[in-house]
Amino acid sequence: MATTTALSTFNVSKSYSVTRNHLQFRTFLTYSLSSRSSEFLTPCKSSLIDKKLVVPWIEYAFSARTLHVTAEVNSPEKKKWKPIKELTSEPRYSKAARRFYNENFRESSSQRLSKVLAAAGVASRRSCEELIFDGRVTVNGSVCNTPQTRVDPKKDMIYVNGNRLPKKLPPKVYLALNKPKGYICSSAESQTKSVLSLFNDYMKSWDKRNPGQPKPRLFTVGRLDVATTGLIIVTNDGEFAQKISHPSSGLSKEYIATIDGAVHKKHLIAISEGTLIDGVQCTPDAVELLPQQPDKTRPRIRIVVHEGRNHEVRELVKSAGLEVYSLKRIRIGAFRLPPDLLLGKHIELKPPQLKALGWGEK
C-alpha cells in the first residue's frame, strides 16, 4: 500500500523494473513533486518547468524505506512532518575511535616521578628512587631529587642519565606464569636463572604485536622461592602488584605440599594450629589431606593461607614435624592456575581473570 501511494506521485513516461530491495528507473522521468517530497530527491542538471521537475536521462534507485516515508509524507492522514530519528540522532563513535582520542588528545593526570620512571621500564620503583636521590634525573632542565614530584611524561621533559624518557608510556601487561623449579622471582643479575628470562621470546616479538608501543618492564607480584613451582603473576603495573600482594587485600593462596613420609591426623592438627614466623602467629585458613593418587606414592596436603609471609607454608609443615618434598601454588584469590598450562609457559590475563584476582574491571 505504501509503495502504491508513493508511486502515485510519479508520472513515468516509460516502463520500470523492480528488483529485490530497490526500484530502479532507467528512462526520461518527469516527476510531479510536492514541497515536502522533494526533500527526498537531489537530482543533478534539473530544471523546474511549470512546477514539474524534469530530470533528463539519469538513473535513480529508491529503497523501500524511502518510498515508505514518501508515502507517509504525502498521505492525507499525516499532516505534520516527523523527522527520521536515524538522521537526527547524535553519531556513535567506535571503541577504536574513543581509544585513539583518549591516548592522543585527552589530558592525562600527573603521576609521581618514581612511578613514571618505573612504568617506563627504567628500573624498579626502589631503584628509580635511588636514581632520583643521586641527582641523575632532570625534569624540564632542572635536577629533581624528590621521587614524589608530580610529572606528566606527555608534557614534561624527563631525562635519566642524559637519555630522554619517551612521552608515551607502555601499556599495562598482566601475565600468569606456571613457574618451574630452579628459577628465582627477581630481575637482579645472579647465577640462578630468573623467571623473567622465560619471557625473552615474548619481549622479542613485542614490536611486531604492538607496533609503536614502548616495551614494558616486567616484574613478579610477590615471590615464590627457587624450589616452589606454580602460579606467579607477572606485570608492569605497580599499583596492581601492590594491591594484590598486600595482606590487606585478604587474597587467599592455595598450595599443594607433597610430603616425604607418612602423614597422620596429629600432623594436620599441628599445621592447622599455626606457628610463629618472624614473631607473628601465622594460622592457615584450611588444611586437608588429599586422596592418594594411584601414580604417586607420597601423600599430599592442601594448605590455604592469606598472610603471604616468606616461606610460610614450608614453616607450617616443618613445625608439624614433616618434610616438604615439593610445593606448588595453584590459586591466588579466585583465579586458579589453568590445568593445561605447562611449566614455563604463560597466559595473558583478561578482565574476568583480573576481577578474580580482586583488581576489578579495568
Coordinates of C-alpha atoms in Angstrom, one line a residue:
M1 CA 0.0 0.0 0.0
A2 CA 2.9 2.4 0.9
T3 CA 4.6 1.6 -2.4
T4 CA 1.4 2.2 -4.4
T5 CA 0.9 5.6 -2.7
A6 CA 4.5 6.6 -3.3
L7 CA 4.4 5.7 -7.0
S8 CA 1.1 7.6 -7.5
T9 CA 3.1 10.9 -7.2
F10 CA 5.3 10.0 -10.1
N11 CA 4.5 10.4 -13.8
V12 CA 6.7 7.9 -15.6
S13 CA 7.0 8.2 -19.3
K14 CA 8.4 4.7 -19.9
S15 CA 8.4 1.3 -18.2
Y16 CA 10.3 0.5 -15.0
S17 CA 11.8 -2.6 -13.4
V18 CA 11.6 -3.8 -9.8
T19 CA 14.4 -5.6 -8.0
R20 CA 14.6 -7.2 -4.5
N21 CA 15.3 -4.1 -2.4
H22 CA 15.3 -1.2 -4.9
L23 CA 13.1 0.3 -7.5
Q24 CA 15.2 1.4 -10.5
F25 CA 14.2 3.9 -13.1
R26 CA 16.3 3.9 -16.4
T27 CA 14.5 6.4 -18.6
F28 CA 13.5 10.0 -19.1
L29 CA 11.5 10.7 -15.9
T30 CA 9.1 13.5 -15.2
Y31 CA 8.1 14.0 -11.5
S32 CA 5.3 15.9 -10.1
L33 CA 6.6 16.7 -6.6
S34 CA 5.2 18.5 -3.6
S35 CA 7.4 20.7 -1.5
R36 CA 7.8 18.0 1.1
S37 CA 8.5 15.0 -1.1
S38 CA 11.3 17.0 -2.9
E39 CA 13.4 16.7 0.2
F40 CA 14.0 13.0 -0.7
L41 CA 15.3 13.8 -4.2
T42 CA 18.5 15.7 -5.1
P43 CA 18.8 15.3 -8.9
C44 CA 21.6 16.8 -11.0
K45 CA 21.2 19.1 -14.0
S46 CA 17.5 19.6 -13.4
S47 CA 15.1 22.5 -14.1
L48 CA 11.7 23.4 -12.9
I49 CA 9.1 23.8 -15.6
D50 CA 5.5 24.6 -14.5
K51 CA 6.2 23.2 -11.1
K52 CA 7.3 19.9 -12.6
L53 CA 10.8 18.6 -12.2
V54 CA 12.4 17.3 -15.4
V55 CA 15.3 15.0 -15.0
P56 CA 17.0 14.2 -18.3
W57 CA 18.4 10.7 -18.7
I58 CA 19.6 9.9 -15.2
E59 CA 19.2 6.8 -13.1
Y60 CA 17.7 6.8 -9.6
A61 CA 17.5 3.9 -7.1
F62 CA 14.9 4.3 -4.4
S63 CA 15.0 2.0 -1.4
A64 CA 11.8 0.6 0.2
R65 CA 12.4 2.8 3.2
T66 CA 12.4 6.0 1.0
L67 CA 9.2 5.0 -0.7
H68 CA 7.6 4.2 2.6
V69 CA 8.5 7.5 4.1
T70 CA 7.4 9.4 1.0
A71 CA 4.1 7.7 1.1
E72 CA 3.6 8.7 4.7
V73 CA 4.5 12.3 4.0
N74 CA 2.0 12.6 1.1
S75 CA -0.7 10.7 2.9
P76 CA -3.7 13.0 3.9
E77 CA -3.7 11.4 7.3
K78 CA -0.1 12.6 8.0
K79 CA -0.3 16.4 8.0
K80 CA 2.8 17.1 10.2
W81 CA 6.3 16.3 9.2
K82 CA 8.1 13.9 11.6
P83 CA 11.9 13.8 11.2
I84 CA 13.6 10.4 10.9
K85 CA 15.4 9.6 14.2
E86 CA 18.2 7.8 12.4
L87 CA 19.2 11.0 10.6
T88 CA 18.9 13.4 13.6
S89 CA 20.5 11.3 16.4
E90 CA 24.0 12.0 17.6
P91 CA 26.7 10.0 16.0
R92 CA 28.1 7.0 17.8
Y93 CA 31.8 6.6 17.9
S94 CA 33.5 3.2 17.9
K95 CA 35.8 1.9 20.7
A96 CA 38.8 2.3 18.5
A97 CA 37.9 6.0 17.9
R98 CA 37.4 6.6 21.6
R99 CA 40.7 4.9 22.5
F100 CA 42.6 6.9 19.9
Y101 CA 41.2 10.1 21.3
N102 CA 42.0 9.2 24.9
E103 CA 45.6 8.2 24.0
N104 CA 46.4 11.2 21.9
F105 CA 44.2 14.2 22.9
R106 CA 42.7 13.8 26.4
E107 CA 44.8 15.4 29.1
S108 CA 46.5 12.8 31.3
S109 CA 46.8 13.3 35.0
S110 CA 50.2 13.7 36.5
Q111 CA 51.9 11.0 38.5
R112 CA 54.8 10.6 40.9
L113 CA 58.2 10.8 39.2
S114 CA 59.4 7.5 40.6
K115 CA 56.2 5.8 39.4
V116 CA 56.6 7.2 35.9
L117 CA 60.2 6.0 35.7
A118 CA 59.3 2.5 36.8
A119 CA 56.4 2.4 34.4
A120 CA 58.6 3.4 31.6
G121 CA 60.9 0.4 32.3
V122 CA 63.9 2.4 33.7
A123 CA 64.2 0.2 36.8
S124 CA 62.2 -1.0 39.8
R125 CA 60.4 1.6 41.9
R126 CA 63.1 1.4 44.6
S127 CA 66.0 1.7 42.1
C128 CA 64.3 4.6 40.4
E129 CA 64.1 6.4 43.8
E130 CA 67.9 5.9 44.2
L131 CA 68.5 7.4 40.7
I132 CA 66.4 10.4 41.7
F133 CA 68.3 10.8 45.1
D134 CA 71.6 10.6 43.2
G135 CA 70.7 13.5 41.0
R136 CA 70.7 11.5 37.8
V137 CA 67.1 12.6 36.8
T138 CA 66.2 16.0 35.4
V139 CA 62.7 17.4 34.8
N140 CA 62.4 20.3 32.4
G141 CA 66.1 21.0 32.6
S142 CA 66.4 21.0 36.4
V143 CA 67.8 18.2 38.6
C144 CA 65.0 16.6 40.6
N145 CA 65.8 14.9 44.0
T146 CA 62.3 14.2 45.1
P147 CA 60.6 11.0 44.0
Q148 CA 57.1 12.4 44.9
T149 CA 57.4 15.2 42.4
R150 CA 54.3 15.2 40.1
V151 CA 55.1 15.0 36.4
D152 CA 53.3 14.3 33.2
P153 CA 55.5 12.4 30.6
K154 CA 53.5 13.9 27.7
K155 CA 54.2 17.5 28.7
D156 CA 57.4 17.4 30.9
M157 CA 60.9 16.7 29.5
I158 CA 62.3 14.0 31.7
Y159 CA 65.9 12.8 31.3
V160 CA 67.5 9.8 33.0
N161 CA 71.3 9.6 32.8
G162 CA 71.1 12.0 29.8
N163 CA 68.6 10.0 27.9
R164 CA 65.1 11.4 27.2
L165 CA 62.2 9.4 28.6
P166 CA 59.6 8.6 26.0
K167 CA 56.4 10.6 26.1
K168 CA 54.3 7.5 25.6
L169 CA 54.3 5.0 28.4
P170 CA 53.9 1.3 27.7
P171 CA 50.5 -0.3 28.1
K172 CA 49.7 -2.3 31.2
V173 CA 50.5 -6.0 30.9
Y174 CA 49.1 -8.8 33.1
L175 CA 50.5 -12.3 32.8
A176 CA 50.1 -15.6 34.7
L177 CA 53.1 -17.9 34.7
N178 CA 53.5 -21.6 35.7
K179 CA 56.8 -21.2 37.4
P180 CA 59.2 -24.2 37.1
K181 CA 61.6 -25.3 39.8
G182 CA 65.1 -23.7 39.8
Y183 CA 64.0 -20.1 38.9
I184 CA 64.1 -17.1 41.2
C185 CA 61.5 -14.3 41.2
S186 CA 64.0 -11.4 40.8
S187 CA 65.4 -9.4 38.0
A188 CA 68.8 -8.9 39.7
E189 CA 71.8 -10.4 38.0
S190 CA 72.6 -13.8 39.5
Q191 CA 73.9 -17.2 38.7
T192 CA 70.4 -18.5 39.3
K193 CA 68.0 -18.1 36.4
S194 CA 65.2 -15.5 36.7
V195 CA 61.6 -16.2 35.8
L196 CA 61.8 -13.1 33.7
S197 CA 64.1 -14.9 31.3
L198 CA 61.1 -17.1 30.4
F199 CA 59.6 -14.0 28.7
N200 CA 62.5 -13.4 26.3
D201 CA 60.5 -14.5 23.3
Y202 CA 57.5 -12.5 24.4
M203 CA 59.6 -9.4 24.6
K204 CA 61.4 -10.0 21.3
S205 CA 58.0 -10.2 19.5
W206 CA 56.6 -7.1 21.3
D207 CA 57.2 -4.7 18.4
K208 CA 55.5 -7.0 16.0
R209 CA 52.4 -7.5 18.2
N210 CA 52.3 -3.9 19.5
P211 CA 53.7 -1.6 16.8
G212 CA 54.6 1.9 18.1
Q213 CA 54.2 0.9 21.8
P214 CA 57.2 1.1 24.2
K215 CA 58.3 -2.2 25.7
P216 CA 57.1 -2.7 29.3
R217 CA 59.4 -3.5 32.2
L218 CA 58.1 -6.8 33.7
F219 CA 58.4 -7.9 37.4
T220 CA 56.7 -10.5 39.5
V221 CA 53.9 -9.9 42.0
G222 CA 55.3 -11.3 45.2
R223 CA 57.7 -14.2 45.2
L224 CA 58.0 -18.0 45.1
D225 CA 61.2 -19.5 46.4
V226 CA 63.5 -21.2 44.0
A227 CA 62.2 -24.7 44.8
T228 CA 58.5 -23.8 44.7
T229 CA 56.6 -24.2 41.4
G230 CA 53.2 -23.0 40.2
L231 CA 51.2 -19.8 39.8
I232 CA 53.1 -16.5 39.8
I233 CA 51.7 -13.2 38.4
V234 CA 54.0 -11.0 36.2
T235 CA 53.1 -7.4 35.3
N236 CA 54.4 -3.9 34.8
D237 CA 51.5 -2.3 36.8
G238 CA 52.9 -1.3 40.2
E239 CA 49.5 -0.3 41.6
F240 CA 48.1 -3.6 40.7
A241 CA 51.0 -5.5 42.2
Q242 CA 50.8 -3.5 45.4
K243 CA 47.1 -4.2 45.8
I244 CA 47.0 -8.0 45.3
S245 CA 50.2 -8.7 47.2
H246 CA 49.4 -6.6 50.3
P247 CA 48.0 -8.5 53.2
S248 CA 45.1 -6.0 53.5
S249 CA 43.7 -7.4 50.2
G250 CA 42.8 -10.6 52.0
L251 CA 43.5 -12.7 49.0
S252 CA 43.9 -16.4 49.9
K253 CA 46.6 -18.5 48.3
E254 CA 46.3 -22.3 47.9
Y255 CA 49.2 -24.7 47.9
I256 CA 49.7 -28.4 47.3
A257 CA 52.5 -29.7 49.5
T258 CA 53.9 -33.2 48.7
I259 CA 55.3 -34.7 51.9
D260 CA 58.2 -37.0 52.2
G261 CA 56.9 -39.5 54.7
A262 CA 53.7 -40.6 56.3
V263 CA 51.0 -38.0 57.4
H264 CA 48.8 -38.6 60.4
K265 CA 45.9 -36.7 61.9
K266 CA 48.2 -35.2 64.5
H267 CA 50.3 -33.6 61.8
L268 CA 47.2 -32.0 60.3
I269 CA 46.1 -30.6 63.7
A270 CA 49.6 -29.2 64.3
I271 CA 49.6 -27.4 60.9
S272 CA 46.1 -26.0 61.5
E273 CA 47.2 -24.5 64.8
G274 CA 49.8 -22.4 63.1
T275 CA 53.3 -21.3 64.1
L276 CA 55.4 -18.2 64.7
I277 CA 57.1 -16.7 61.7
D278 CA 59.2 -13.6 62.4
G279 CA 57.5 -13.1 65.7
V280 CA 54.0 -13.2 64.1
Q281 CA 51.5 -16.0 64.7
C282 CA 50.5 -17.4 61.3
T283 CA 47.5 -19.7 61.1
P284 CA 46.3 -21.3 57.8
D285 CA 42.7 -20.9 56.6
A286 CA 42.4 -24.6 55.6
V287 CA 44.4 -27.8 55.9
E288 CA 43.3 -31.0 54.1
L289 CA 44.9 -34.4 53.4
L290 CA 44.2 -35.1 49.7
P291 CA 43.2 -38.6 48.5
Q292 CA 46.0 -40.8 47.4
Q293 CA 46.7 -40.8 43.7
P294 CA 47.5 -44.2 42.0
D295 CA 50.5 -42.8 40.2
K296 CA 52.0 -41.1 43.2
T297 CA 53.2 -42.7 46.4
R298 CA 53.8 -39.6 48.5
P299 CA 50.9 -38.0 50.4
R300 CA 49.7 -34.5 49.5
I301 CA 48.3 -31.8 51.8
R302 CA 46.2 -28.8 50.6
I303 CA 47.1 -25.7 52.6
V304 CA 45.3 -22.3 52.2
V305 CA 46.9 -19.2 53.7
H306 CA 46.4 -15.5 53.4
E307 CA 49.3 -13.9 55.2
G308 CA 51.8 -14.4 52.4
R309 CA 54.8 -14.3 54.6
N310 CA 58.2 -15.6 53.4
H311 CA 58.3 -19.5 53.4
E312 CA 55.0 -19.5 55.3
V313 CA 53.8 -22.9 54.0
R314 CA 57.2 -24.6 54.4
E315 CA 57.4 -23.3 58.0
L316 CA 53.9 -24.6 58.8
V317 CA 54.8 -28.0 57.6
K318 CA 58.1 -28.0 59.3
S319 CA 56.6 -27.0 62.7
A320 CA 54.4 -30.1 62.5
G321 CA 57.4 -32.4 62.2
L322 CA 57.0 -33.1 58.4
E323 CA 59.4 -32.6 55.5
V324 CA 58.3 -31.0 52.2
Y325 CA 59.2 -33.0 49.1
S326 CA 57.7 -30.5 46.7
L327 CA 55.5 -27.4 46.9
K328 CA 53.2 -25.9 44.2
R329 CA 50.9 -22.9 44.3
I330 CA 47.7 -23.4 42.4
R331 CA 45.5 -20.5 43.3
I332 CA 45.5 -16.8 44.1
G333 CA 42.2 -15.3 45.2
A334 CA 39.5 -16.7 42.9
F335 CA 42.0 -17.3 40.0
R336 CA 43.2 -20.8 39.6
L337 CA 46.2 -22.0 37.7
P338 CA 44.9 -23.5 34.4
P339 CA 45.5 -27.2 34.4
D340 CA 46.7 -27.2 30.8
L341 CA 49.3 -24.5 31.3
L342 CA 52.7 -26.2 31.0
L343 CA 55.7 -25.4 33.2
G344 CA 57.5 -22.3 32.0
K345 CA 54.5 -21.1 29.9
H346 CA 52.3 -18.1 30.5
I347 CA 48.9 -16.7 29.5
E348 CA 47.7 -13.1 29.3
L349 CA 45.0 -12.3 31.9
K350 CA 41.7 -11.0 30.6
P351 CA 39.3 -8.6 32.6
P352 CA 37.3 -11.6 34.1
Q353 CA 40.6 -13.1 35.4
L354 CA 41.8 -9.8 36.7
K355 CA 38.5 -9.5 38.6
A356 CA 39.0 -12.9 40.1
L357 CA 42.3 -11.5 41.5
G358 CA 40.4 -8.6 43.1
W359 CA 41.5 -6.0 40.6
G360 CA 38.1 -5.4 39.2
E361 CA 37.3 -4.3 35.6
K362 CA 40.0 -2.2 34.1

